[in-house]
């Protein structure tokens, strides 16, 4: 499967009328000041169009470097590279580019590593274009100037945070710098915080469109930035304000959905729910040729008949499946989940209790897969892919052609209207729990974790056998025959009194709750702090799962190197095109 990057070519006249879909993809291939006179867009319509173009890269598609290689979901960088999943497909399909990323055998010229770098800097460039053009527009009122400034700076902070998580030492370029060739010799967390703070200070609490950021979303990302830096007291103060008071752009308070499945529904009425803190917006069948759909995840479907019909990538790992085992008290097995029988093993499978979140995370043999029936063996493209299929990004059979694309696109069946979840409320609660363990109340940490676990225990959204599936509600309608031996319970009172136990429980809860959502690598990274815990976990995954997936042969995570990805060699070369290179490579590469 060759990766195909589609670009929506838009006449400049459409920039001025700001058709939403036209602004969605590749509206600007280069900085605006290099491609047309700023006077053409120096008005409210033009500036708002530039801002929408900045939002449009949140899904990782469009612009410079965008596409499957740079998906906003971080499915490869955040999940495959952390043991959530295998690359999938056949060994030769992506064997020279995607597979080395997951196995940590990639070179500094790897196309995925380069594409993500370029895409995020394209997002930065677009935000800077907004901020450069805004003062030239004389028809924008003071309130809108303030809001647009806040949104552009928040988005710049978001893209820089993605770059910081990926590559660590990167250059910071803002709208005041004419020369983008800057060194990566400073820690840019202070710059990221300043941009996020500008979002907090300038974006209103309510917005007219669901997909825009508001003040509270900026606060949520500031808190996450603090967590990455282990500034727990600062993060706790932000969470103490955000959790009781935070609202969506619509004014609705953030909360957990009672039904976990709704977080992954492509239905218009279920997207942007109270649990969706921030999401890249997606739509299909809107005359965009498929470009507005969730094309960054278009390879990540079961193979053959059924949803998608291609391409068999991103198969959940056996280790991840085993992680959903529970003990007699409905609690996880932190260190022994890979002991004994395999969940859904091909012979003599595990028959004990499991956390029901397993069946919203992955498709399993003999378990209903939405309304597609039980996944057949033919959905697995190659024996190296194990026995599980991706599920969180998939539509139901009843939605095919409505919430999947029917447009003239090479992989129309794999293009969906599923938003890309960039941050969910459960992510917020579990990070707040971490901060409480470090500098606050372990009882409050327990409360936050148990809110997430109580939702997991709610049988309304569980998978049931012998039952129709209703996509309008994201529920199985006959709730009498659970699809497996589900058992999940809250932690008992006082369980987090031991902080070491509490940290382990919270870390594992994030593994279960956010599995297959591109989060795990970056969680392991921020918890490591030079201890080698990240290398230990990922190498243990390789050692166990190579017995299932021979594509892991030669995989190894090197402590002190692989916690961050390589700076693309092409970028280092460009930085030295007129002299000595200004960009320095990360250690170990």
XYZ file of C-alpha atoms in Angstrom:
589
model
C 0.000 0.000 0.000
C 1.658 3.203 -1.124
C 0.762 6.200 1.010
C -1.203 8.697 -1.013
C -1.402 12.304 0.134
C -4.355 14.101 -1.401
C -4.352 17.864 -1.536
C -7.317 20.122 -2.020
C -6.240 22.735 -4.566
C -8.130 25.928 -3.891
C -8.239 29.003 -6.069
C -7.287 32.125 -4.165
C -10.766 33.530 -4.711
C -12.147 30.818 -2.389
C -9.801 32.017 0.298
C -11.734 35.259 0.325
C -15.167 33.738 0.679
C -13.876 31.214 3.260
C -15.862 28.168 2.354
C -15.280 25.930 5.336
C -14.342 22.795 3.456
C -12.090 24.749 1.129
C -10.098 25.955 4.109
C -9.803 22.462 5.494
C -6.915 21.019 3.550
C -3.740 22.484 2.127
C -5.124 25.978 1.760
C -1.593 27.253 2.116
C 1.380 25.212 1.036
C 3.776 28.004 1.965
C 3.687 30.991 4.313
C 1.135 33.478 3.072
C 3.676 36.288 2.707
C 5.548 34.206 0.142
C 2.541 33.271 -1.959
C 0.318 36.346 -2.267
C 0.176 39.929 -1.137
C -0.988 40.336 2.469
C -3.288 43.104 1.267
C -5.492 40.470 -0.380
C -6.246 38.776 2.937
C -5.901 41.798 5.226
C -9.582 41.859 6.113
C -11.862 39.972 8.473
C -12.842 37.323 5.943
C -9.252 36.716 4.953
C -7.896 36.548 8.498
C -10.662 34.209 9.615
C -9.847 32.042 6.594
C -6.205 31.888 7.619
C -7.258 30.906 11.128
C -9.477 28.103 9.829
C -6.539 26.951 7.742
C -4.519 26.716 10.966
C -7.201 24.590 12.616
C -7.352 22.405 9.512
C -3.985 20.758 10.234
C -5.057 19.381 13.615
C -5.873 16.040 11.981
C -2.366 15.901 10.501
C -3.567 15.995 6.892
C -2.898 18.717 4.334
C -0.161 21.283 4.049
C 3.525 20.397 4.093
C 4.206 16.844 5.241
C 0.609 16.047 6.037
C -1.074 12.700 5.506
C -1.041 9.219 6.938
C 2.581 9.844 7.931
C 1.626 12.690 10.263
C -1.853 11.717 11.488
C -3.184 13.862 14.297
C -4.173 10.704 16.161
C -0.466 9.814 16.562
C -1.452 6.195 15.955
C 2.095 5.228 14.922
C 4.187 7.458 17.178
C 2.009 7.241 20.263
C 0.469 3.762 20.112
C 2.412 1.393 17.845
C 5.735 2.628 19.251
C 4.501 2.048 22.818
C 3.113 -1.482 22.506
C -0.587 -0.696 22.104
C -0.546 -2.132 18.611
C 1.451 -3.688 15.816
C 2.115 -1.878 12.570
C -0.144 -4.507 10.999
C -0.667 -5.402 7.346
C 1.925 -7.526 5.548
C 5.576 -7.312 6.602
C 6.542 -5.634 3.319
C 3.697 -3.098 3.464
C 5.273 -0.149 5.253
C 8.238 -2.337 6.090
C 10.748 0.320 5.052
C 9.151 3.302 6.789
C 6.337 2.615 9.292
C 7.718 -0.618 10.743
C 11.106 0.863 11.698
C 9.343 3.575 13.706
C 7.567 1.000 15.846
C 10.730 -1.101 16.165
C 13.066 1.867 16.838
C 15.266 0.870 13.915
C 14.441 3.925 11.801
C 17.021 6.211 10.208
C 17.100 9.987 10.551
C 15.691 10.199 7.000
C 12.545 8.198 7.838
C 9.558 9.636 5.978
C 7.183 9.408 8.958
C 9.620 11.224 11.234
C 10.100 13.925 8.598
C 6.411 14.307 7.778
C 5.297 14.863 11.367
C 8.017 17.494 11.836
C 7.026 19.347 8.671
C 3.299 19.135 9.350
C 3.590 20.619 12.833
C 5.865 23.409 11.667
C 3.373 24.102 8.881
C 0.780 24.546 11.635
C 3.145 26.958 13.388
C 3.674 28.833 10.120
C -0.055 29.182 9.555
C -0.568 30.520 13.078
C 2.214 33.027 12.473
C 0.568 34.083 9.204
C -2.621 34.875 11.123
C -0.722 36.963 13.652
C 1.258 38.825 10.943
C -1.811 39.600 8.856
C -4.173 40.540 11.706
C -2.707 44.043 12.336
C -3.073 44.873 8.639
C -6.835 44.233 8.668
C -8.740 47.404 9.532
C -12.269 45.985 9.555
C -11.883 43.732 12.614
C -13.289 44.927 15.933
C -11.298 44.860 19.170
C -13.109 41.807 20.570
C -12.422 39.794 17.448
C -8.786 40.912 17.366
C -8.411 39.644 20.915
C -10.147 36.330 20.157
C -8.250 35.681 16.914
C -4.955 36.467 18.626
C -5.794 34.023 21.397
C -6.855 31.244 19.038
C -3.805 31.637 16.801
C -1.413 31.607 19.745
C -3.177 28.646 21.355
C -2.888 26.703 18.103
C 0.762 27.648 17.787
C 1.281 26.402 21.331
C -0.537 23.178 20.450
C 1.658 22.460 17.407
C 4.808 23.316 19.361
C 3.700 20.994 22.157
C 3.375 18.203 19.613
C 6.877 18.993 18.353
C 8.282 19.137 21.880
C 6.785 15.740 22.743
C 8.158 14.234 19.562
C 11.604 15.795 19.143
C 12.373 17.589 22.436
C 14.931 20.209 21.298
C 13.376 22.229 18.490
C 13.652 25.849 17.354
C 10.962 28.355 18.292
C 9.875 30.781 15.566
C 7.127 33.327 16.111
C 5.485 35.939 13.898
C 8.164 38.551 14.623
C 11.025 36.560 13.114
C 11.738 37.028 9.425
C 14.377 34.291 9.434
C 12.919 30.840 10.185
C 16.387 29.266 10.310
C 16.832 29.288 14.079
C 18.862 26.997 16.355
C 17.330 24.353 18.599
C 19.557 25.198 21.552
C 16.905 26.232 24.097
C 14.103 24.483 25.951
C 10.917 25.915 24.459
C 8.496 24.976 27.257
C 8.430 28.645 28.395
C 7.447 29.703 24.869
C 4.731 27.033 24.737
C 3.375 28.174 28.090
C 3.344 31.788 26.911
C 1.328 30.847 23.827
C -1.138 28.774 25.854
C -1.457 31.595 28.377
C -2.312 33.973 25.553
C -5.088 31.547 24.676
C -6.340 31.546 28.260
C -6.237 35.339 28.458
C -7.798 36.136 25.096
C -10.160 33.401 23.926
C -13.705 33.708 25.324
C -15.346 30.896 27.266
C -18.028 30.482 24.602
C -17.576 30.194 20.856
C -19.983 30.051 17.964
C -18.496 26.889 16.431
C -18.008 23.531 18.113
C -14.541 22.823 16.763
C -12.907 26.021 17.987
C -10.840 26.317 21.146
C -12.102 28.304 24.098
C -10.534 29.565 27.326
C -11.114 26.277 29.164
C -9.546 24.174 26.431
C -6.471 26.391 26.638
C -6.416 25.820 30.412
C -6.617 22.056 29.874
C -3.588 22.164 27.578
C -1.675 24.432 29.930
C -2.270 21.884 32.705
C -0.999 19.113 30.433
C 2.091 21.160 29.603
C 2.718 21.540 33.337
C 2.366 17.787 33.807
C 4.980 17.109 31.140
C 7.353 19.325 33.100
C 6.424 17.761 36.451
C 5.144 21.106 37.711
C 2.517 19.302 39.730
C 1.487 22.171 42.000
C 0.879 24.446 39.005
C -1.061 21.695 37.245
C -3.167 20.960 40.326
C -4.164 24.623 40.635
C -5.330 24.600 37.020
C -7.253 21.340 37.455
C -8.870 22.649 40.657
C -10.371 25.407 38.509
C -11.001 23.413 35.339
C -12.763 20.354 36.763
C -15.622 22.105 38.606
C -15.951 25.081 36.255
C -14.762 24.121 32.783
C -17.174 24.348 29.879
C -17.176 23.567 26.207
C -17.404 26.342 23.601
C -21.174 25.725 23.674
C -21.298 26.529 27.391
C -22.010 22.924 28.458
C -19.930 21.653 31.357
C -17.308 19.049 30.601
C -18.209 15.594 31.903
C -17.797 11.918 31.162
C -20.308 10.368 28.791
C -22.268 7.608 30.507
C -21.745 5.631 27.314
C -18.057 5.224 26.467
C -18.796 4.141 22.887
C -20.170 7.610 22.101
C -16.635 8.985 22.226
C -15.855 7.085 19.041
C -19.070 7.568 17.105
C -19.028 9.340 13.723
C -22.658 10.387 14.264
C -23.046 14.172 14.081
C -25.260 14.179 17.175
C -22.669 12.292 19.252
C -19.476 14.043 18.203
C -18.243 17.042 20.208
C -19.991 15.609 23.254
C -19.454 16.799 26.829
C -16.455 14.457 27.054
C -14.754 15.858 23.965
C -12.367 18.510 25.249
C -10.671 19.125 21.897
C -11.027 17.300 18.600
C -10.020 17.639 14.967
C -13.271 17.922 13.042
C -14.112 15.512 10.235
C -16.874 15.236 7.656
C -17.599 13.207 4.524
C -19.691 13.472 1.384
C -19.351 17.254 1.361
C -17.837 17.708 -2.126
C -14.295 17.760 -0.746
C -13.299 14.539 -2.504
C -12.770 12.827 0.819
C -10.261 15.394 2.031
C -12.334 16.518 5.010
C -12.671 13.014 6.447
C -10.414 11.295 8.950
C -7.883 10.349 6.287
C -4.958 10.179 8.705
C -6.355 6.867 9.962
C -7.488 5.491 6.618
C -5.154 2.469 6.736
C -6.372 1.427 10.173
C -9.307 -0.789 9.252
C -9.948 -4.524 9.168
C -8.842 -6.180 5.959
C -11.198 -7.599 3.302
C -14.984 -7.441 3.661
C -16.573 -5.427 6.404
C -15.747 -1.867 7.451
C -13.241 -0.345 5.108
C -12.236 -3.416 3.055
C -8.630 -2.250 3.427
C -5.958 -2.087 4.799
C -5.319 -4.190 7.871
C -2.973 -1.786 9.697
C -2.830 -0.905 13.412
C -3.779 -4.253 14.935
C -4.004 -4.117 18.749
C -1.242 -6.127 20.367
C -1.572 -9.299 22.400
C -0.028 -7.492 25.367
C -2.706 -4.816 25.165
C -5.445 -7.448 25.022
C -3.984 -9.180 28.071
C -3.872 -5.857 29.927
C -7.662 -5.900 30.246
C -7.637 -8.980 32.511
C -9.089 -8.305 35.956
C -8.833 -10.048 39.309
C -11.663 -11.279 41.521
C -12.215 -7.717 42.754
C -12.518 -6.297 39.232
C -9.100 -4.612 39.452
C -6.226 -4.753 36.939
C -3.227 -7.057 37.053
C -0.482 -4.436 36.937
C 2.505 -6.739 36.477
C 1.107 -10.190 35.760
C -1.329 -9.541 32.900
C 0.926 -11.391 30.435
C 1.210 -14.405 32.708
C -0.831 -17.495 31.934
C -3.303 -17.798 29.090
C -3.732 -15.228 26.344
C -6.897 -13.196 26.001
C -8.575 -14.491 22.815
C -5.695 -16.919 22.319
C -6.041 -19.152 19.284
C -5.730 -22.255 21.469
C -6.787 -22.605 25.105
C -7.686 -18.921 25.535
C -8.028 -17.047 28.805
C -11.524 -17.467 30.282
C -11.317 -15.246 33.359
C -12.791 -11.793 33.875
C -11.980 -8.798 31.710
C -12.507 -5.059 31.806
C -15.369 -4.304 29.351
C -13.333 -1.486 27.810
C -11.489 -4.168 25.870
C -14.417 -4.480 23.462
C -14.705 -0.801 22.683
C -10.936 -0.747 22.093
C -10.463 -3.753 19.826
C -12.349 -6.243 17.733
C -11.896 -9.829 18.974
C -12.793 -13.255 17.627
C -16.260 -14.379 18.729
C -17.202 -10.921 20.062
C -19.746 -8.735 18.193
C -18.098 -5.867 16.326
C -20.738 -3.131 16.296
C -23.367 -4.423 13.822
C -20.868 -6.196 11.547
C -21.183 -9.510 13.367
C -18.250 -11.399 14.829
C -14.975 -10.479 13.070
C -13.997 -13.260 10.646
C -10.425 -14.513 10.445
C -10.125 -12.900 6.995
C -10.149 -9.460 8.634
C -6.595 -10.139 9.796
C -4.361 -9.463 6.822
C -1.311 -11.481 7.846
C -0.621 -14.069 10.577
C 1.942 -11.685 12.091
C -0.885 -9.281 12.944
C -2.277 -11.344 15.834
C -6.017 -11.750 16.330
C -7.314 -8.249 17.109
C -8.712 -5.480 14.885
C -8.771 -1.718 15.540
C -12.195 -0.487 16.591
C -12.229 3.049 18.007
C -12.066 4.725 14.579
C -14.550 2.433 12.794
C -18.140 3.081 11.739
C -21.079 0.678 11.965
C -22.513 -1.176 8.978
C -25.683 0.903 9.169
C -23.591 4.072 8.771
C -21.713 2.968 5.668
C -22.180 5.539 2.933
C -23.465 8.105 5.401
C -20.609 8.398 7.879
C -18.120 6.860 5.473
C -17.198 8.516 2.204
C -18.783 7.699 -1.134
C -16.677 10.277 -2.952
C -14.099 9.756 -5.675
C -11.196 8.910 -3.402
C -8.770 5.985 -3.570
C -9.812 4.694 -0.133
C -13.338 6.054 0.210
C -14.536 3.238 2.476
C -11.742 4.089 4.919
C -12.574 7.799 5.097
C -15.003 8.535 7.905
C -16.647 11.445 9.658
C -15.090 10.323 12.945
C -13.504 13.289 14.702
C -9.947 12.768 15.931
C -10.015 12.848 19.731
C -7.108 15.078 20.754
C -8.130 15.328 24.401
C -10.998 13.668 26.266
C -12.336 14.500 29.739
C -11.146 11.156 31.078
C -7.614 12.220 30.092
C -8.100 15.383 32.175
C -9.410 13.484 35.204
C -6.578 10.967 35.172
C -3.906 13.640 34.833
C -5.534 15.548 37.683
C -5.348 12.346 39.711
C -1.599 12.191 39.060
C -1.170 15.765 40.278
C -3.195 15.027 43.410
C -1.010 12.046 44.293
C 2.117 14.199 44.038
C 1.046 17.422 45.758
C -2.546 17.089 46.893
C -5.018 14.574 48.251
C -4.734 10.885 47.495
C -8.435 10.618 48.329
C -9.241 13.101 45.568
C -6.955 11.184 43.214
C -8.927 8.064 44.041
C -12.179 9.923 43.391
C -11.037 10.974 39.904
C -9.844 7.500 38.945
C -13.021 5.914 40.247
C -15.135 8.284 38.168
C -13.502 6.777 35.086
C -13.837 3.228 36.405
C -17.480 3.743 37.371
C -18.226 4.643 33.760
C -16.401 1.499 32.662
C -18.670 -0.503 34.971
C -21.854 0.992 33.511
C -23.474 -1.870 31.529
C -25.395 0.512 29.251
C -22.551 0.633 26.720
C -21.134 -2.885 27.071
C -21.052 -5.248 24.124
C -23.814 -7.860 24.110
C -24.328 -11.027 22.143
C -27.571 -11.786 20.316
C -28.482 -8.110 20.198
C -28.949 -5.512 17.462
C -26.631 -2.515 17.615
C -28.194 0.968 17.407
C -25.628 3.479 16.089
C -27.934 6.405 16.859
C -27.406 5.606 20.539
C -24.095 3.731 20.301
C -25.721 0.899 22.231
C -26.690 -2.734 21.915
C -30.423 -2.744 22.397
C -30.861 -6.074 24.201
C -28.681 -6.068 27.298
C -29.122 -9.598 28.584
C -26.094 -11.531 27.321
C -22.740 -9.739 27.888
C -20.224 -10.671 25.206
C -17.628 -11.778 27.768
C -17.085 -12.257 31.478
C -16.930 -8.542 32.264
C -15.882 -7.376 35.708
C -14.551 -3.944 36.599
C -14.984 -2.166 39.911
C -13.762 1.039 41.561
C -10.746 0.926 43.830
C -11.781 0.579 47.499
C -11.601 3.464 49.947
C -8.059 4.131 51.117
C -6.479 2.200 48.245
C -4.301 5.149 47.246
C -2.815 5.772 50.691
C 0.351 4.141 49.388
C 1.525 6.650 46.789
C 3.615 4.103 44.908
C 0.543 1.927 44.476
C -1.526 4.985 43.522
C 0.932 6.017 40.801
C 0.962 2.499 39.386
C -2.843 2.355 39.394
C -3.214 5.714 37.653
C -0.592 4.879 35.045
C -2.324 1.592 34.281
C -5.730 3.278 34.188
C -4.468 5.582 31.465
C -3.227 2.536 29.561
C -6.708 0.983 29.623
C -8.823 4.087 29.164
C -6.757 5.742 26.411
C -5.555 2.626 24.600
C -5.166 2.983 20.822
C -5.528 6.783 21.073
C -1.891 7.741 20.477
C -1.202 8.597 24.115
C 0.882 5.783 25.586
C 4.352 6.640 24.225
C 4.132 10.179 25.537
C 2.843 9.038 28.928
C 5.773 6.650 29.275
C 8.092 9.447 28.191
C 6.985 11.942 30.830
C 7.012 9.313 33.581
C 10.522 8.112 32.735
C 12.629 11.079 33.879
C 15.853 9.247 33.153
C 14.950 6.145 35.155
C 14.814 3.763 32.208
C 11.223 2.783 32.993
C 10.179 3.545 29.422
C 12.871 1.308 27.961
C 11.984 -1.439 30.434
C 8.284 -1.445 29.510
C 8.718 -1.248 25.753
C 11.469 -3.861 25.633
C 9.337 -6.170 27.798
C 6.582 -5.736 25.210
C 8.986 -6.705 22.418
C 10.184 -9.762 24.334
C 6.634 -11.047 24.904
C 4.906 -10.087 21.663
C 7.587 -11.314 19.302
C 6.043 -14.728 19.970
C 2.916 -13.404 18.229
C 4.338 -10.935 15.742
C 7.585 -11.820 13.981
C 7.705 -8.284 12.547
C 9.133 -7.283 15.927
C 12.340 -9.162 15.149
C 15.281 -6.860 15.898
C 13.135 -4.308 17.726
C 14.838 -2.631 20.669
C 14.323 0.582 22.644
C 17.594 2.246 23.686
C 17.573 4.164 26.966
C 18.807 7.731 26.591
C 17.988 7.798 22.891
C 14.543 6.597 21.933
C 12.601 8.639 24.483
C 12.498 11.225 21.673
C 12.426 10.828 17.916
C 15.274 11.945 15.685
C 15.392 15.423 14.202
C 14.944 14.758 10.451
C 18.322 14.857 8.754
C 16.859 16.839 5.867
C 15.972 19.641 8.290
C 19.480 19.643 9.752
C 20.907 19.826 6.229
C 18.626 22.723 5.301
C 19.611 24.623 8.428
C 23.198 24.521 7.212
C 22.547 25.391 3.595
C 24.331 28.744 3.966
C 26.888 27.756 6.587
C 27.187 25.653 9.698
C 24.046 23.699 10.625
C 21.963 25.494 13.229
C 19.996 22.376 14.188
C 21.661 19.775 16.368
C 20.639 16.119 16.348
C 19.177 14.486 19.444
C 21.495 12.252 21.490
C 22.167 8.762 20.157
C 21.284 9.352 16.491
